[in-house]
Each structure stands twice: as structure tokens, then as C-alpha cells.
Amino acid sequence: MTHDTAPLLRVENLSKNYLGRRTLGDRIAGTEPLTVRAVNNVSLEIERGEILGLIGESGCGKSTLGRAILRLHEPSAGKVWFGGTDVTALGAEELKALRRRMQIIFQDPYASLNPRRTVAEIVGLPLFLHGLAKTKAEARDIVAQILEKVGLKANQIDRYPHQFSGGQRQRIGIARALVSHPEFIVCDEPVSALDVSIQAQIIQLLMDLKRDMGLTYLFISHDISVIGYLSNRVAVMYLGEIVEMGPVDSVLSRPRHPYTQSLMSAVPEVDEPGRHQRVRLTGDLPSPLNPPSGCKFHTRCPLAIDRCKSEAPKTEMLEPGHQVACHRAHEGVTVLEQA
Ligand code: ADP
Ligand code: MG
């Protein structure tokens, strides 16, 4: 494969297990170590300049996938290629250097900023880490510029996080992620913790910055309308696995996986008027400590047949670039018809 045609990011069979904490009930039930299968065998690619939206219920493994890609959490298995580099094979020093090019914007702009540091220190730190500024004065100049770029004022540089609103704090988090001029950003629910009135401004800022700075995003959200608005392609995650992925129009207007169909049916504005039907997913997301056999969605799937309980579906390409992991996807039945 030549460099020109390679995607910016390629994730191959990535898994991340956590050692689960034992509750009293588990202690009585067994003595085996508990494994939380947070991300299981995920493969995906992101082209340079693209936004891949990642959607799924809370707890399905979205943040874990984002962090495992950046090795903020060490993957348990699989590979991550960034450009021509095998990220999973890098030593500590090389990984540190690569972090200049791969960054993350966190969900919570309160927890993710050190309250005892000024904006100059918070946003300036990556400049010193990566040798992009030699002196404090040089760093202050660069920080002042990026503050303006994210919609803050250069004269706010000596303030502390508590002196800003939630939306402004997220702008500081964005400035910190972008100050080293990275190429790839994991946006981990960057607007979910903000007031609804602020969300659109921050989304617009992220879109403007993407265009101006030539960025590529993995954009994580549990909000389908946000994902539909900004993504080129969408990946749908359920219990640590990607169950459907493809171009945004194809996946959101013709969802082929019953889980995606259920998610879509809960969003009123994307339904055609007059045929609004809600499919209520029964039960909670099963525990990744003890995932269901076969297709992991079978315990909640209105279309499940016997085969789904025993045999995990393979991922199939149903249309160009649109892949689905469901035994019944080719039948064309939908959960709406069943409801
Ligand atoms: P999402 O971002 O989609 O809400 P997460 O990636 O945060 O999901 O979590 C996926 C699963 O992994 C959940 O069951 C969660 O409880 C578990 N998990 C996340 N982080 C840890 C951790 N550090 N230790 C143990 N379990 C974790
Ligand atoms: Mg999360």
C-alpha cells in the first residue's frame, strides 16, 4: 500500500479489557477474575479530513475505544496505524512525540482542566512537552493566538478555569488539544456536558477549526442528531462492538441493523411525518462483564431468531462502504414493521 491511498487512521481488531471490580454479589458467585470486555475486536478506518461519528448508548465502550486508539488506555489486543506508524508498537518516547499529532477533547470541561493552573499554563504545557516553544514569552504568544482562534480573548490568558463559563472552559480544552497543531482529534462527547444553548456554538467552532486546520475527527456522541449533522460516516457501537458502519446518509436514513433502527426510531425529527413509531428497547444494556452469547444484541432485539442466540453474526458489506453485523440484515425486515 502506498502512502497516498492509506487512511490517516486504521484500527485493526482492537480490544480493551478492564479488570472488573468485584462486588459482594460477584464474590459470593465466583472466584474467577472479572474481565470487563469494554471494546471487542473493533476495526475501522478514517480518511484524512473525514469525520467518523461514533454513536451508542452510555457504557457501550465509546470512550474506551477513543482512549485505546490514543493509548491513553493500553489496548489489550489489536493494532492502531496512524499514517505509516504502528501506534501500538511505539515505546514511551516515540508515543510522546506522536501525541503532538493525535489529541483528545474530553466531555467534561470542569474535570479535565487543572483548577490551580492558569490558561497560559494549561494551554502552554503541550508546547513545552513537544519542544514547540523555548521560552515562556514565546509560549504566551502562541497561546494568545490559539485563544483568539477558539473564541476567547488573549487578555484572559492569566485567568484560572473557575473564572470561565462551561462553554468557555470547553474552548480552553479545545485550545489545549489544538495548540500543538495535531492532525487527528478524538472528540469524546465534547458538548454533552454543556447547556443546550451553548452546544451549537461549540459544534460550529469544532467544524470551523476542522476546516481551517485540516483536521480529522473521531467524533463520539450519544446524540444522533449531532452525529447526523457533522459526520461523513457513522459507526454504531453496541456492547463494545461495531454493529453497523457506513456513509452518514446510508446508515441514518436506511439503517440495516435492528439496534440502529431502534436508536433512530427514538429521534422524532428524523422520522418521516405521519409514520412516527417508537421502538422501545426492552431492558438495560447487558453487562460487559458477562455479555450475551451469539449476537450480543439478541437479548433486546425484536427480530431475534434462534440462530442469533448461539452464533455471532459476521460483518457483511451490504452496500458499498456500508457494513452490518446481523444475521437478518439481508432480509430487509425492520424493527418498525415488527413493532
Ligand atoms: P461509553 O463511553 O460508551 O459510555 P465507556 O468506554 O466509558 O463507555 O465504558 C465501557 C464499559 O467499560 C462500561 O461497562 C464501563 O463501566 C467499563 N469501564 C470503563 N472504564 C473502566 C475502568 N477504568 N475500569 C473498569 N471498567 C471500566
Ligand atoms: Mg464515554
Short mmCIF file of C-alpha atoms and ligand atoms in Angstrom, two decimals:
data_model
loop_
_atom_site.label_atom_id
_atom_site.label_comp_id
_atom_site.label_asym_id
_atom_site.label_seq_id
_atom_site.Cartn_x
_atom_site.Cartn_y
_atom_site.Cartn_z
CA MET A 1 0.00 0.00 0.00
CA THR A 2 1.33 3.44 -0.88
CA HIS A 3 1.25 6.37 1.46
CA ASP A 4 -1.19 8.37 -0.69
CA THR A 5 -4.03 5.88 -0.57
CA ALA A 6 -3.59 4.84 3.08
CA PRO A 7 -6.20 6.15 5.52
CA LEU A 8 -4.92 8.51 8.22
CA LEU A 9 -6.06 6.09 10.92
CA ARG A 10 -6.53 2.35 10.71
CA VAL A 11 -7.73 0.33 13.68
CA GLU A 12 -7.40 -3.44 13.38
CA ASN A 13 -9.20 -5.86 15.70
CA LEU A 14 -8.75 -3.59 18.68
CA SER A 15 -9.88 -4.90 22.07
CA LYS A 16 -9.70 -3.42 25.53
CA ASN A 17 -10.48 -5.39 28.66
CA TYR A 18 -10.53 -3.89 32.12
CA LEU A 19 -10.11 -5.87 35.28
CA GLY A 20 -13.52 -5.56 36.85
CA ARG A 21 -14.09 -4.67 40.43
CA ARG A 22 -15.75 -7.42 42.40
CA THR A 23 -18.97 -6.54 44.15
CA LEU A 24 -20.15 -8.54 47.15
CA GLY A 25 -22.54 -10.50 44.90
CA ASP A 26 -19.75 -11.45 42.50
CA ARG A 27 -17.56 -12.57 45.39
CA ILE A 28 -20.19 -14.99 46.51
CA ALA A 29 -20.93 -16.14 42.97
CA GLY A 30 -17.40 -16.99 41.87
CA THR A 31 -13.68 -16.56 42.23
CA GLU A 32 -12.53 -16.13 38.63
CA PRO A 33 -11.00 -12.71 37.89
CA LEU A 34 -13.62 -10.48 36.29
CA THR A 35 -12.98 -9.15 32.82
CA VAL A 36 -14.90 -6.17 31.50
CA ARG A 37 -14.91 -6.56 27.73
CA ALA A 38 -15.27 -2.85 27.05
CA VAL A 39 -14.10 -2.93 23.41
CA ASN A 40 -14.13 -6.15 21.44
CA ASN A 41 -12.41 -6.70 18.10
CA VAL A 42 -13.10 -3.28 16.55
CA SER A 43 -11.78 -2.48 13.08
CA LEU A 44 -12.26 0.84 11.32
CA GLU A 45 -10.54 3.36 9.10
CA ILE A 46 -10.69 7.15 8.99
CA GLU A 47 -9.55 9.06 5.93
CA ARG A 48 -7.66 12.31 6.28
CA GLY A 49 -10.12 15.21 6.57
CA GLU A 50 -13.01 12.94 7.44
CA ILE A 51 -15.33 12.96 10.47
CA LEU A 52 -16.30 9.48 11.65
CA GLY A 53 -19.19 9.75 14.10
CA LEU A 54 -19.31 7.09 16.82
CA ILE A 55 -22.68 6.53 18.42
CA GLY A 56 -24.13 4.16 21.01
CA GLU A 57 -25.69 4.07 24.47
CA SER A 58 -23.81 5.15 27.56
CA GLY A 59 -21.49 2.34 28.68
CA CYS A 60 -21.15 0.69 25.26
CA GLY A 61 -17.40 1.42 25.04
CA LYS A 62 -17.13 4.64 23.03
CA SER A 63 -14.69 6.43 25.36
CA THR A 64 -12.67 3.25 25.84
CA LEU A 65 -12.27 2.91 22.08
CA GLY A 66 -11.19 6.56 21.74
CA ARG A 67 -8.68 6.24 24.54
CA ALA A 68 -7.32 2.88 23.37
CA ILE A 69 -6.69 4.37 19.91
CA LEU A 70 -4.55 7.10 21.51
CA ARG A 71 -3.08 4.62 24.00
CA LEU A 72 -4.30 6.74 26.87
CA HIS A 73 -5.61 3.34 27.91
CA GLU A 74 -3.36 0.50 26.77
CA PRO A 75 -5.14 -1.79 24.25
CA SER A 76 -5.44 -5.47 25.25
CA ALA A 77 -5.18 -6.69 21.65
CA GLY A 78 -5.15 -5.38 18.10
CA LYS A 79 -3.32 -2.67 16.21
CA VAL A 80 -3.65 1.03 15.51
CA TRP A 81 -1.94 2.53 12.48
CA PHE A 82 -1.57 6.29 12.24
CA GLY A 83 -0.18 7.30 8.87
CA GLY A 84 2.53 4.70 8.40
CA THR A 85 3.16 4.27 12.13
CA ASP A 86 2.10 1.31 14.25
CA VAL A 87 0.98 3.22 17.33
CA THR A 88 0.63 0.04 19.38
CA ALA A 89 4.33 -0.79 18.88
CA LEU A 90 5.77 2.56 19.98
CA GLY A 91 7.98 3.00 23.00
CA ALA A 92 7.25 5.70 25.57
CA GLU A 93 9.37 8.41 23.92
CA GLU A 94 8.02 7.80 20.42
CA LEU A 95 4.47 7.70 21.77
CA LYS A 96 5.02 11.04 23.49
CA ALA A 97 6.20 12.52 20.21
CA LEU A 98 3.20 11.12 18.34
CA ARG A 99 0.82 12.72 20.85
CA ARG A 100 1.61 16.05 19.24
CA ARG A 101 -0.26 14.74 16.20
CA MET A 102 -3.11 12.85 17.96
CA GLN A 103 -5.15 14.62 20.62
CA ILE A 104 -8.37 14.33 22.59
CA ILE A 105 -11.09 16.74 23.68
CA PHE A 106 -12.85 15.47 26.79
CA GLN A 107 -16.51 15.54 27.69
CA ASP A 108 -16.27 17.36 30.98
CA PRO A 109 -14.65 20.78 30.78
CA TYR A 110 -14.76 21.03 34.59
CA ALA A 111 -12.90 17.83 35.45
CA SER A 112 -10.41 17.99 32.58
CA LEU A 113 -8.75 21.32 33.45
CA ASN A 114 -6.42 21.66 36.44
CA PRO A 115 -8.08 24.28 38.68
CA ARG A 116 -4.72 25.51 40.06
CA ARG A 117 -3.21 26.34 36.68
CA THR A 118 -3.80 29.43 34.57
CA VAL A 119 -4.88 29.25 30.95
CA ALA A 120 -1.32 30.18 29.95
CA GLU A 121 -0.01 27.13 31.82
CA ILE A 122 -2.77 24.71 30.76
CA VAL A 123 -2.70 25.53 27.07
CA GLY A 124 1.07 26.20 27.05
CA LEU A 125 2.08 22.84 28.55
CA PRO A 126 1.94 20.86 25.25
CA LEU A 127 4.23 23.49 23.67
CA PHE A 128 6.95 22.71 26.21
CA LEU A 129 6.30 18.95 26.13
CA HIS A 130 6.83 18.88 22.38
CA GLY A 131 9.58 21.50 22.18
CA LEU A 132 7.37 23.90 20.21
CA ALA A 133 8.28 26.86 22.45
CA LYS A 134 11.63 27.57 24.10
CA THR A 135 10.70 30.45 26.38
CA LYS A 136 7.67 31.46 28.41
CA ALA A 137 7.26 34.58 26.30
CA GLU A 138 7.23 32.52 23.12
CA ALA A 139 4.65 30.14 24.60
CA ARG A 140 2.44 33.04 25.73
CA ASP A 141 2.38 34.42 22.20
CA ILE A 142 1.31 31.10 20.74
CA VAL A 143 -1.29 30.55 23.49
CA ALA A 144 -2.70 34.05 22.95
CA GLN A 145 -3.13 33.28 19.25
CA ILE A 146 -4.90 29.96 19.80
CA LEU A 147 -7.19 31.57 22.41
CA GLU A 148 -8.40 34.02 19.77
CA LYS A 149 -8.84 31.14 17.35
CA VAL A 150 -11.18 29.29 19.74
CA GLY A 151 -13.23 32.40 20.50
CA LEU A 152 -11.61 33.53 23.76
CA LYS A 153 -9.67 36.74 24.36
CA ALA A 154 -5.90 36.96 24.56
CA ASN A 155 -6.23 39.06 27.72
CA GLN A 156 -7.90 36.10 29.50
CA ILE A 157 -4.59 34.22 29.44
CA ASP A 158 -3.76 34.64 33.15
CA ARG A 159 -7.16 33.57 34.42
CA TYR A 160 -7.99 30.29 36.14
CA PRO A 161 -10.60 27.76 34.88
CA HIS A 162 -13.16 28.72 37.56
CA GLN A 163 -13.31 32.22 36.12
CA PHE A 164 -14.90 30.88 32.92
CA SER A 165 -18.33 29.51 31.98
CA GLY A 166 -18.79 25.87 30.91
CA GLY A 167 -18.69 26.73 27.22
CA GLN A 168 -15.58 28.88 27.68
CA ARG A 169 -13.88 26.08 29.58
CA GLN A 170 -14.56 23.72 26.73
CA ARG A 171 -12.94 26.32 24.45
CA ILE A 172 -9.86 26.13 26.71
CA GLY A 173 -9.88 22.33 26.36
CA ILE A 174 -10.11 22.72 22.59
CA ALA A 175 -7.23 25.23 22.62
CA ARG A 176 -5.09 22.79 24.63
CA ALA A 177 -5.83 19.99 22.13
CA LEU A 178 -5.07 22.17 19.10
CA VAL A 179 -2.10 24.24 20.25
CA SER A 180 0.41 21.62 19.02
CA HIS A 181 -1.22 21.57 15.56
CA PRO A 182 -2.33 17.92 15.62
CA GLU A 183 -3.83 16.11 12.64
CA PHE A 184 -6.27 13.81 14.39
CA ILE A 185 -8.62 14.54 17.31
CA VAL A 186 -10.82 12.22 19.33
CA CYS A 187 -13.76 14.42 20.31
CA ASP A 188 -15.26 12.49 23.24
CA GLU A 189 -18.77 13.89 23.69
CA PRO A 190 -17.36 17.44 23.66
CA VAL A 191 -20.77 19.09 24.02
CA SER A 192 -22.70 16.57 26.12
CA ALA A 193 -21.93 18.31 29.42
CA LEU A 194 -22.83 21.79 28.13
CA ASP A 195 -26.09 23.75 28.22
CA VAL A 196 -28.13 23.07 25.09
CA SER A 197 -27.89 26.76 24.19
CA ILE A 198 -24.07 26.51 24.09
CA GLN A 199 -23.82 23.18 22.25
CA ALA A 200 -24.42 24.55 18.75
CA GLN A 201 -21.71 27.22 19.20
CA ILE A 202 -19.10 24.67 20.24
CA ILE A 203 -20.08 22.30 17.41
CA GLN A 204 -19.76 25.17 14.93
CA LEU A 205 -16.35 26.05 16.40
CA LEU A 206 -15.17 22.44 16.00
CA MET A 207 -16.37 22.41 12.38
CA ASP A 208 -14.63 25.73 11.62
CA LEU A 209 -11.39 24.56 13.24
CA LYS A 210 -11.53 21.29 11.35
CA ARG A 211 -11.76 23.17 8.06
CA ASP A 212 -9.13 25.82 8.92
CA MET A 213 -6.60 23.43 10.43
CA GLY A 214 -7.19 20.43 8.14
CA LEU A 215 -8.22 18.15 11.00
CA THR A 216 -9.64 14.63 11.09
CA TYR A 217 -12.11 13.70 13.85
CA LEU A 218 -13.38 10.62 15.57
CA PHE A 219 -16.48 12.31 16.97
CA ILE A 220 -18.13 10.45 19.85
CA SER A 221 -21.69 11.26 20.86
CA HIS A 222 -24.81 9.55 22.12
CA ASP A 223 -26.86 12.20 20.29
CA ILE A 224 -27.88 11.02 16.82
CA SER A 225 -28.84 14.49 15.63
CA VAL A 226 -25.33 15.81 16.43
CA ILE A 227 -23.73 12.81 14.69
CA GLY A 228 -26.05 13.19 11.68
CA TYR A 229 -25.22 16.88 11.40
CA LEU A 230 -21.45 16.69 11.34
CA SER A 231 -20.31 13.20 10.31
CA ASN A 232 -19.22 11.93 6.92
CA ARG A 233 -19.54 8.35 8.10
CA VAL A 234 -21.10 6.81 11.19
CA ALA A 235 -20.13 3.82 13.32
CA VAL A 236 -22.76 2.34 15.64
CA MET A 237 -21.46 0.61 18.73
CA TYR A 238 -23.20 -1.95 20.92
CA LEU A 239 -21.53 -3.66 23.90
CA GLY A 240 -18.02 -2.98 22.68
CA GLU A 241 -18.57 -3.92 19.04
CA ILE A 242 -19.33 -2.01 15.87
CA VAL A 243 -22.64 -3.39 14.62
CA GLU A 244 -23.10 -1.04 11.67
CA MET A 245 -20.90 1.47 9.86
CA GLY A 246 -21.12 3.45 6.67
CA PRO A 247 -21.81 6.79 5.00
CA VAL A 248 -23.97 9.01 7.21
CA ASP A 249 -26.93 9.19 4.79
CA SER A 250 -26.96 5.50 4.17
CA VAL A 251 -26.73 4.48 7.85
CA LEU A 252 -29.13 7.06 9.27
CA SER A 253 -31.78 7.02 6.53
CA ARG A 254 -31.56 3.29 5.75
CA PRO A 255 -30.33 1.70 8.98
CA ARG A 256 -29.90 -2.03 8.46
CA HIS A 257 -29.11 -3.18 11.99
CA PRO A 258 -32.10 -3.51 14.36
CA TYR A 259 -30.12 -1.66 17.03
CA THR A 260 -29.52 1.32 14.73
CA GLN A 261 -33.17 1.20 13.71
CA SER A 262 -34.22 1.32 17.36
CA LEU A 263 -31.90 4.27 18.04
CA MET A 264 -33.26 6.12 15.01
CA SER A 265 -36.90 5.50 15.89
CA ALA A 266 -36.40 7.33 19.19
CA VAL A 267 -35.43 10.55 17.35
CA PRO A 268 -38.63 12.32 16.27
CA GLU A 269 -37.13 14.81 13.80
CA VAL A 270 -35.51 12.21 11.60
CA ASP A 271 -38.73 10.26 11.13
CA GLU A 272 -40.95 10.96 8.20
CA PRO A 273 -44.08 12.81 9.35
CA GLY A 274 -47.06 10.55 9.80
CA ARG A 275 -45.13 7.35 10.28
CA HIS A 276 -43.51 8.08 13.60
CA GLN A 277 -43.15 4.88 15.53
CA ARG A 278 -41.07 4.37 18.58
CA VAL A 279 -39.35 1.13 19.28
CA ARG A 280 -38.60 0.89 22.94
CA LEU A 281 -35.54 -1.18 23.65
CA THR A 282 -36.51 -3.51 26.44
CA GLY A 283 -34.15 -3.86 29.37
CA ASP A 284 -30.81 -2.22 30.07
CA LEU A 285 -27.56 -2.59 28.20
CA PRO A 286 -26.28 -6.03 29.34
CA SER A 287 -23.11 -6.02 31.47
CA PRO A 288 -19.83 -6.24 29.53
CA LEU A 289 -18.68 -8.44 32.43
CA ASN A 290 -20.97 -11.17 31.18
CA PRO A 291 -22.03 -10.36 27.61
CA PRO A 292 -24.80 -12.42 25.93
CA SER A 293 -23.81 -15.34 23.71
CA GLY A 294 -24.16 -15.22 19.94
CA CYS A 295 -25.20 -11.78 18.76
CA LYS A 296 -24.77 -9.54 21.80
CA PHE A 297 -27.94 -7.64 20.85
CA HIS A 298 -30.20 -10.72 20.79
CA THR A 299 -31.50 -10.20 24.36
CA ARG A 300 -33.09 -6.89 23.31
CA CYS A 301 -33.71 -7.45 19.62
CA PRO A 302 -37.32 -7.58 18.37
CA LEU A 303 -36.12 -9.55 15.32
CA ALA A 304 -34.02 -12.18 17.11
CA ILE A 305 -34.30 -15.77 15.94
CA ASP A 306 -32.73 -18.90 17.49
CA ARG A 307 -29.55 -18.59 15.46
CA CYS A 308 -28.89 -15.15 16.99
CA LYS A 309 -28.59 -16.70 20.47
CA SER A 310 -25.83 -19.09 19.54
CA GLU A 311 -23.92 -17.67 16.59
CA ALA A 312 -22.23 -14.27 16.45
CA PRO A 313 -23.03 -12.59 13.10
CA LYS A 314 -20.18 -11.77 10.74
CA THR A 315 -19.76 -8.24 9.48
CA GLU A 316 -21.02 -8.02 5.90
CA MET A 317 -20.87 -5.24 3.33
CA LEU A 318 -24.48 -4.74 2.19
CA GLU A 319 -23.91 -1.64 0.07
CA PRO A 320 -20.60 -0.09 -0.94
CA GLY A 321 -18.96 1.11 2.26
CA HIS A 322 -21.98 0.18 4.41
CA GLN A 323 -21.34 -2.77 6.71
CA VAL A 324 -23.67 -4.55 9.11
CA ALA A 325 -23.29 -7.41 11.59
CA CYS A 326 -26.75 -9.00 11.73
CA HIS A 327 -27.97 -12.45 10.65
CA ARG A 328 -31.18 -10.96 9.27
CA ALA A 329 -29.86 -7.78 7.64
CA HIS A 330 -30.20 -9.16 4.10
CA GLU A 331 -33.90 -10.00 4.67
CA GLY A 332 -34.78 -6.32 4.75
CA VAL A 333 -37.13 -6.64 7.76
CA THR A 334 -37.07 -3.75 10.21
CA VAL A 335 -37.95 -3.37 13.86
CA LEU A 336 -40.57 -0.78 12.87
CA GLU A 337 -42.56 -3.40 10.95
CA GLN A 338 -42.35 -5.70 13.96
CA ALA A 339 -43.44 -3.07 16.49
P1 ADP B 1 -19.13 4.96 26.94
O1 ADP B 1 -18.07 5.97 26.70
O2 ADP B 1 -19.75 4.42 25.69
O3 ADP B 1 -20.18 5.44 27.90
P2 ADP B 1 -17.04 3.52 28.37
O4 ADP B 1 -15.99 3.28 27.35
O5 ADP B 1 -16.81 4.63 29.32
O6 ADP B 1 -18.46 3.66 27.64
O7 ADP B 1 -17.26 2.19 29.22
C1 ADP B 1 -17.43 0.92 28.62
C2 ADP B 1 -17.51 -0.15 29.71
O8 ADP B 1 -16.23 -0.26 30.35
C3 ADP B 1 -18.50 0.17 30.81
O9 ADP B 1 -19.08 -1.03 31.25
C4 ADP B 1 -17.63 0.76 31.90
O10 ADP B 1 -18.19 0.54 33.17
C5 ADP B 1 -16.34 -0.02 31.73
N1 ADP B 1 -15.15 0.76 32.14
C6 ADP B 1 -14.76 1.96 31.63
N2 ADP B 1 -13.61 2.36 32.20
C7 ADP B 1 -13.27 1.40 33.09
C8 ADP B 1 -12.17 1.20 34.01
N3 ADP B 1 -11.19 2.11 34.10
N4 ADP B 1 -12.17 0.08 34.78
C9 ADP B 1 -13.17 -0.85 34.68
N5 ADP B 1 -14.21 -0.73 33.84
C10 ADP B 1 -14.27 0.36 33.05
MG MG B 2 -17.95 7.98 27.29
#
